[in-house]
Coordinates of N, CA and C in Angstrom, one line a residue:
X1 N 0.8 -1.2 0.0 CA 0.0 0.0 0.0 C 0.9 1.2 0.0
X2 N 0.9 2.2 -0.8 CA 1.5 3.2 -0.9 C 0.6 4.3 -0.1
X3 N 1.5 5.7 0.6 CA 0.9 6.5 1.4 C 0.8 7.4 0.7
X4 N 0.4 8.3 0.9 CA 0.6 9.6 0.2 C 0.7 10.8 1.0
X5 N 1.4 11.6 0.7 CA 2.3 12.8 1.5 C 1.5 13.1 2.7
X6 N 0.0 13.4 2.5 CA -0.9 14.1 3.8 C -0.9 12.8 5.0
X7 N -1.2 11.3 4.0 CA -0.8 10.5 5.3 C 0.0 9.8 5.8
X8 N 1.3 10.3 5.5 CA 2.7 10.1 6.0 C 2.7 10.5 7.6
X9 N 2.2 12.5 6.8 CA 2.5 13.6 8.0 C 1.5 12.8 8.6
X10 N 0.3 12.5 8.3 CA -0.6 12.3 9.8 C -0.1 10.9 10.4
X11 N 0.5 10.0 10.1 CA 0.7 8.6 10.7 C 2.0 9.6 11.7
X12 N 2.5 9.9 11.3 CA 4.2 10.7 12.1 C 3.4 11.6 13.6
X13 N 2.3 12.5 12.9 CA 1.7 13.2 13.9 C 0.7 12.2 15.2
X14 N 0.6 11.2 14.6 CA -0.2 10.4 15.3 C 0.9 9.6 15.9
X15 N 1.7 9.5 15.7 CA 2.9 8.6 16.4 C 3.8 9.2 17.7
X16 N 3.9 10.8 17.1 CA 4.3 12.1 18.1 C 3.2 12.3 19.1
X17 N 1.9 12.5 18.7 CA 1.1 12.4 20.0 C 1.2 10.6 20.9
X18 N 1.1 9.6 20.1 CA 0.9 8.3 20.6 C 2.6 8.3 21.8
X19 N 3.5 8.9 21.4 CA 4.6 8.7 22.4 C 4.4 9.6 23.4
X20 N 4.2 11.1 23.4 CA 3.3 11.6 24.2 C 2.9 11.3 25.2
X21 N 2.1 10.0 24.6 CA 0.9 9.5 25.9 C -0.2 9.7 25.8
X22 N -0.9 11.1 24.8 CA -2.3 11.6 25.2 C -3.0 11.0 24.4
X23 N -4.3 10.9 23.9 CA -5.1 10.6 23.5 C -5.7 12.1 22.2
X24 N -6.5 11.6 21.3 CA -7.0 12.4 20.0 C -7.2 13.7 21.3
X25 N -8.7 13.3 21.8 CA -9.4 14.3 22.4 C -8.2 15.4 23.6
X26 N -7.6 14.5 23.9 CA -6.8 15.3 25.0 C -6.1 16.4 24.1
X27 N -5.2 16.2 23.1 CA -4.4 16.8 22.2 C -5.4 18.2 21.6
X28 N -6.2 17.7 21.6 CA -7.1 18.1 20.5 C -8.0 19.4 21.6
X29 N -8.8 18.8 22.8 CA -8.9 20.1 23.6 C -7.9 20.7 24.0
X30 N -6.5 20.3 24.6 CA -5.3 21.3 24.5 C -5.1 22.1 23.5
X31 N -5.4 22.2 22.3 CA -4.6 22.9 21.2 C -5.9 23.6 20.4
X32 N -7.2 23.2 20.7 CA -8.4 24.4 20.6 C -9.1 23.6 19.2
X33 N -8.8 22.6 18.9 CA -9.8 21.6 18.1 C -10.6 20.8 18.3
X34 N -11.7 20.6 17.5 CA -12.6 19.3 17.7 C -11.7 17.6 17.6
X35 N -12.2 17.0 18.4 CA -11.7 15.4 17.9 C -11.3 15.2 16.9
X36 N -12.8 15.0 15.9 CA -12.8 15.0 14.5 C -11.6 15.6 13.7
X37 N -11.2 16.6 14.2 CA -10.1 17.6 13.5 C -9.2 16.7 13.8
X38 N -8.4 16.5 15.2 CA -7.5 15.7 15.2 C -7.6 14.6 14.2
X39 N -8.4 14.0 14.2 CA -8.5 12.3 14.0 C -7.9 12.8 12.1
X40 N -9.1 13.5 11.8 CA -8.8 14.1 10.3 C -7.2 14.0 10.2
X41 N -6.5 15.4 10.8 CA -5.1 15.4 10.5 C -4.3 14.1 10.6
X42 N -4.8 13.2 11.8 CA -3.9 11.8 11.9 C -3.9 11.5 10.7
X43 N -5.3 11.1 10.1 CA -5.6 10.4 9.0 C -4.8 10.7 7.8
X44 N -4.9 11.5 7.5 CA -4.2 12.4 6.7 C -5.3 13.0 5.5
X45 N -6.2 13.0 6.0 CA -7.6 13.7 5.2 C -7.4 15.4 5.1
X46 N -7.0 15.6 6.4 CA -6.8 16.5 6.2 C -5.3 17.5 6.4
X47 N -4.6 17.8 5.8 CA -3.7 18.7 6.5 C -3.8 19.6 7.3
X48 N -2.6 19.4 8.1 CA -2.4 20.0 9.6 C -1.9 22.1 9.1
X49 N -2.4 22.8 9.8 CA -1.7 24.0 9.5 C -1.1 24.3 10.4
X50 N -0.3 25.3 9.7 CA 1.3 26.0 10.7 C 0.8 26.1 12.1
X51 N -0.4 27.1 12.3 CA -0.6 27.6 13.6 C -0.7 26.4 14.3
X52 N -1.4 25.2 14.3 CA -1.5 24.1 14.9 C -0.5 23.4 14.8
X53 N 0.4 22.9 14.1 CA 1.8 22.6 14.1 C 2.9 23.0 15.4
X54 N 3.0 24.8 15.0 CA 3.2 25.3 16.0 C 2.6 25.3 17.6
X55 N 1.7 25.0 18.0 CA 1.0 25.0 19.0 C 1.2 23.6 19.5
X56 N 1.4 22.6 18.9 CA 1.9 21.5 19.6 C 3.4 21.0 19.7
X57 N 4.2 22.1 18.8 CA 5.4 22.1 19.3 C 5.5 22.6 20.2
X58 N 4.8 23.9 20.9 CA 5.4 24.6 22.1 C 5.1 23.8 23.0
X59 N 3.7 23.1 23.0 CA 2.9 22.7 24.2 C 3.4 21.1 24.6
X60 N 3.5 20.6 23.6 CA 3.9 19.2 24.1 C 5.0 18.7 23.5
X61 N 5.9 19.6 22.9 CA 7.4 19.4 21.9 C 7.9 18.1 20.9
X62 N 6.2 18.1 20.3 CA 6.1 17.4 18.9 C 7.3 18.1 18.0
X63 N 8.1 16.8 17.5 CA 9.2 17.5 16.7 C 8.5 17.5 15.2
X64 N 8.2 18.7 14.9 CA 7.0 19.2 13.7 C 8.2 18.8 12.4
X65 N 9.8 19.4 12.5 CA 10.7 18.8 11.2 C 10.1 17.1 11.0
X66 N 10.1 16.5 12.1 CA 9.9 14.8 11.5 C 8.9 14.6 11.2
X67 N 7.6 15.4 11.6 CA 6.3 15.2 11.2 C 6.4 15.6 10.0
X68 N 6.6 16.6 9.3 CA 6.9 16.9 8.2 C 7.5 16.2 6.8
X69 N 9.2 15.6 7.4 CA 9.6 15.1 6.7 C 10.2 14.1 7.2
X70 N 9.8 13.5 7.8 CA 10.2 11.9 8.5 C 11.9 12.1 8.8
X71 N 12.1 12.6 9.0 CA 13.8 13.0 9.9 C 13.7 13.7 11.5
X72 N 14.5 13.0 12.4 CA 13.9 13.1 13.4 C 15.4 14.4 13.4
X73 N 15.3 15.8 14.5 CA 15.8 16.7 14.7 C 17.0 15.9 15.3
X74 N 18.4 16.3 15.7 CA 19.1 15.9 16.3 C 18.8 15.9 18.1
X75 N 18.1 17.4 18.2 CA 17.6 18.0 19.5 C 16.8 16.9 20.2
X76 N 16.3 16.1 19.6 CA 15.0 15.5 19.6 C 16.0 13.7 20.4
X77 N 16.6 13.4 19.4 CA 17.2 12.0 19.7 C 18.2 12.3 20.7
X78 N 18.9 13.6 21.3 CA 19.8 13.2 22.1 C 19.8 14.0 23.3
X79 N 19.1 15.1 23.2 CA 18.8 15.7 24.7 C 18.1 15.2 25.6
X80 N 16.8 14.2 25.3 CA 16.1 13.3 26.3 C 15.9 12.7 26.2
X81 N 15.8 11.1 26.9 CA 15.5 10.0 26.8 C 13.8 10.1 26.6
X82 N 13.2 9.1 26.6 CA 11.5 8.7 25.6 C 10.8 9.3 27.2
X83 N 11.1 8.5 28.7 CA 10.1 9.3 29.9 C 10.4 10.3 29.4
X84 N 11.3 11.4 30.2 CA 11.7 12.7 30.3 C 11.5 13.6 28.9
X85 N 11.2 13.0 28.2 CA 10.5 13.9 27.0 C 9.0 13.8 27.1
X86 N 8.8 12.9 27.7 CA 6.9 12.4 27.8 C 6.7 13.1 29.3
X87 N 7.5 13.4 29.8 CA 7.8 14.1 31.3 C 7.3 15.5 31.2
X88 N 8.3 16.3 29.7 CA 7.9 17.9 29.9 C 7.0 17.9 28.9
X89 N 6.9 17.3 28.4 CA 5.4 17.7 27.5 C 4.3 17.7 28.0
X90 N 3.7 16.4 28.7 CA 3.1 16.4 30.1 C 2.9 18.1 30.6
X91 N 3.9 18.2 31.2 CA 4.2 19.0 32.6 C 3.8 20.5 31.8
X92 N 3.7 20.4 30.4 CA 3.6 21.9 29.6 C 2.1 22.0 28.9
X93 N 1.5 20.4 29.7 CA 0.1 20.8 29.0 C -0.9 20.8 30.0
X94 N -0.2 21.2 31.7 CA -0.8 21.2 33.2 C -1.0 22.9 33.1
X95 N -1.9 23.4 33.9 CA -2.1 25.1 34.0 C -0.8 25.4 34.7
X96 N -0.5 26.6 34.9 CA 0.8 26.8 35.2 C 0.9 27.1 36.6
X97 N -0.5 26.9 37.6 CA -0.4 27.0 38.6 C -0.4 25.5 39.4
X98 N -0.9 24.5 38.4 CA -0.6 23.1 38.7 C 1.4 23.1 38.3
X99 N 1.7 23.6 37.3 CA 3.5 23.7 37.1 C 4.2 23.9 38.5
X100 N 3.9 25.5 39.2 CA 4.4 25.7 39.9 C 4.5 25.0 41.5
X101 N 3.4 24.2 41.5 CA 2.9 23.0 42.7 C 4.0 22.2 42.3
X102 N 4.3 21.8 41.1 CA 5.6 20.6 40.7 C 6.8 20.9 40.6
X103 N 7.1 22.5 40.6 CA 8.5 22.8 40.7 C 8.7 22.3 42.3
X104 N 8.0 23.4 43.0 CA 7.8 23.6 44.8 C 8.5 21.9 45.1
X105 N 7.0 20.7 44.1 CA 7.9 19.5 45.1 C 8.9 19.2 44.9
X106 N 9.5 19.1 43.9 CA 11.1 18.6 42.6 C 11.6 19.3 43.5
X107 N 11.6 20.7 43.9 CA 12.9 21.4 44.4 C 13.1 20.9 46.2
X108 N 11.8 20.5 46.9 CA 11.6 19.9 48.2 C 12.1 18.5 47.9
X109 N 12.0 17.6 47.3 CA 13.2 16.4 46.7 C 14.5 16.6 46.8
X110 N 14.8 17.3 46.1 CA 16.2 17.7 45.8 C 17.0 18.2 46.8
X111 N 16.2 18.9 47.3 CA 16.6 19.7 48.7 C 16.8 18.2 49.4
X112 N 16.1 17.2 49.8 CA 16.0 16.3 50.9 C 17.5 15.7 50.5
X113 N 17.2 15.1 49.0 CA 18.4 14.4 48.4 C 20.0 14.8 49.1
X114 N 20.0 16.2 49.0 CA 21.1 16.8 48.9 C 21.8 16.5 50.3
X115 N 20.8 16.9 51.7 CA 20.7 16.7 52.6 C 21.3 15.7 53.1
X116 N 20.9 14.4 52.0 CA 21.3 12.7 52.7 C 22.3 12.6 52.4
X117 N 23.0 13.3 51.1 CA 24.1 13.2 51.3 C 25.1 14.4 51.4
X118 N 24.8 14.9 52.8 CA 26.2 15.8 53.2 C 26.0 14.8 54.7

């Protein structure tokens, strides 16, 4: 079965959300679309636009170059392992008053950590 360009991008975009963790709907009320929108773009029925592209880069750090063109960024493969990338995407699609409740504990961690060993 041959793909064709629109559903390359959406299998890639569906693959970026699927490592993620989230679900169509989840992605899809984060970023101000219907389901159906999502599912469309996965499919590749429809193409994805910049602004929405953009919007799931910032928010959950979908690498939009490999959705694009199936090459994964270098940034992408060697600054974080598969949790800790599923970690701040997560952590960047929480309100930011839920963020700042998760700095507070990480830094009360760290603080303890440090503690146990001096």
């Amino acid at each position: 079965m041959i793909l064709h360009l629109s559903e390359e991008i959406g299998s890639r975009l569906q693959e970026e959300r699927k490592r993620c963790g989230m679900t169509q709907g989840e992605i899809a009320e984060a970023i101000g679309v219907v389901k159906r929108t999502q599912a469309n773009y996965e499919a590749g029925t429809s193409d994805a636009p910049a602004p929405y592209l953009s919007k799931v880069a910032q928010q959950f750090g979908f690498d939009v170059p490999y959705i694009l063109t199936g090459m994964r960024t270098n940034l992408a493969e060697s600054a974080l392992n598969e949790t800790e990338d599923c970690l701040i995407k997560q952590f960047r699609s929480i309100p930011e008053e839920d963020q700042k409740a998760i700095r507070r504990i990480l830094e009360a961690m760290a603080d303890d950590v440090a503690r146990q060993r001096s």
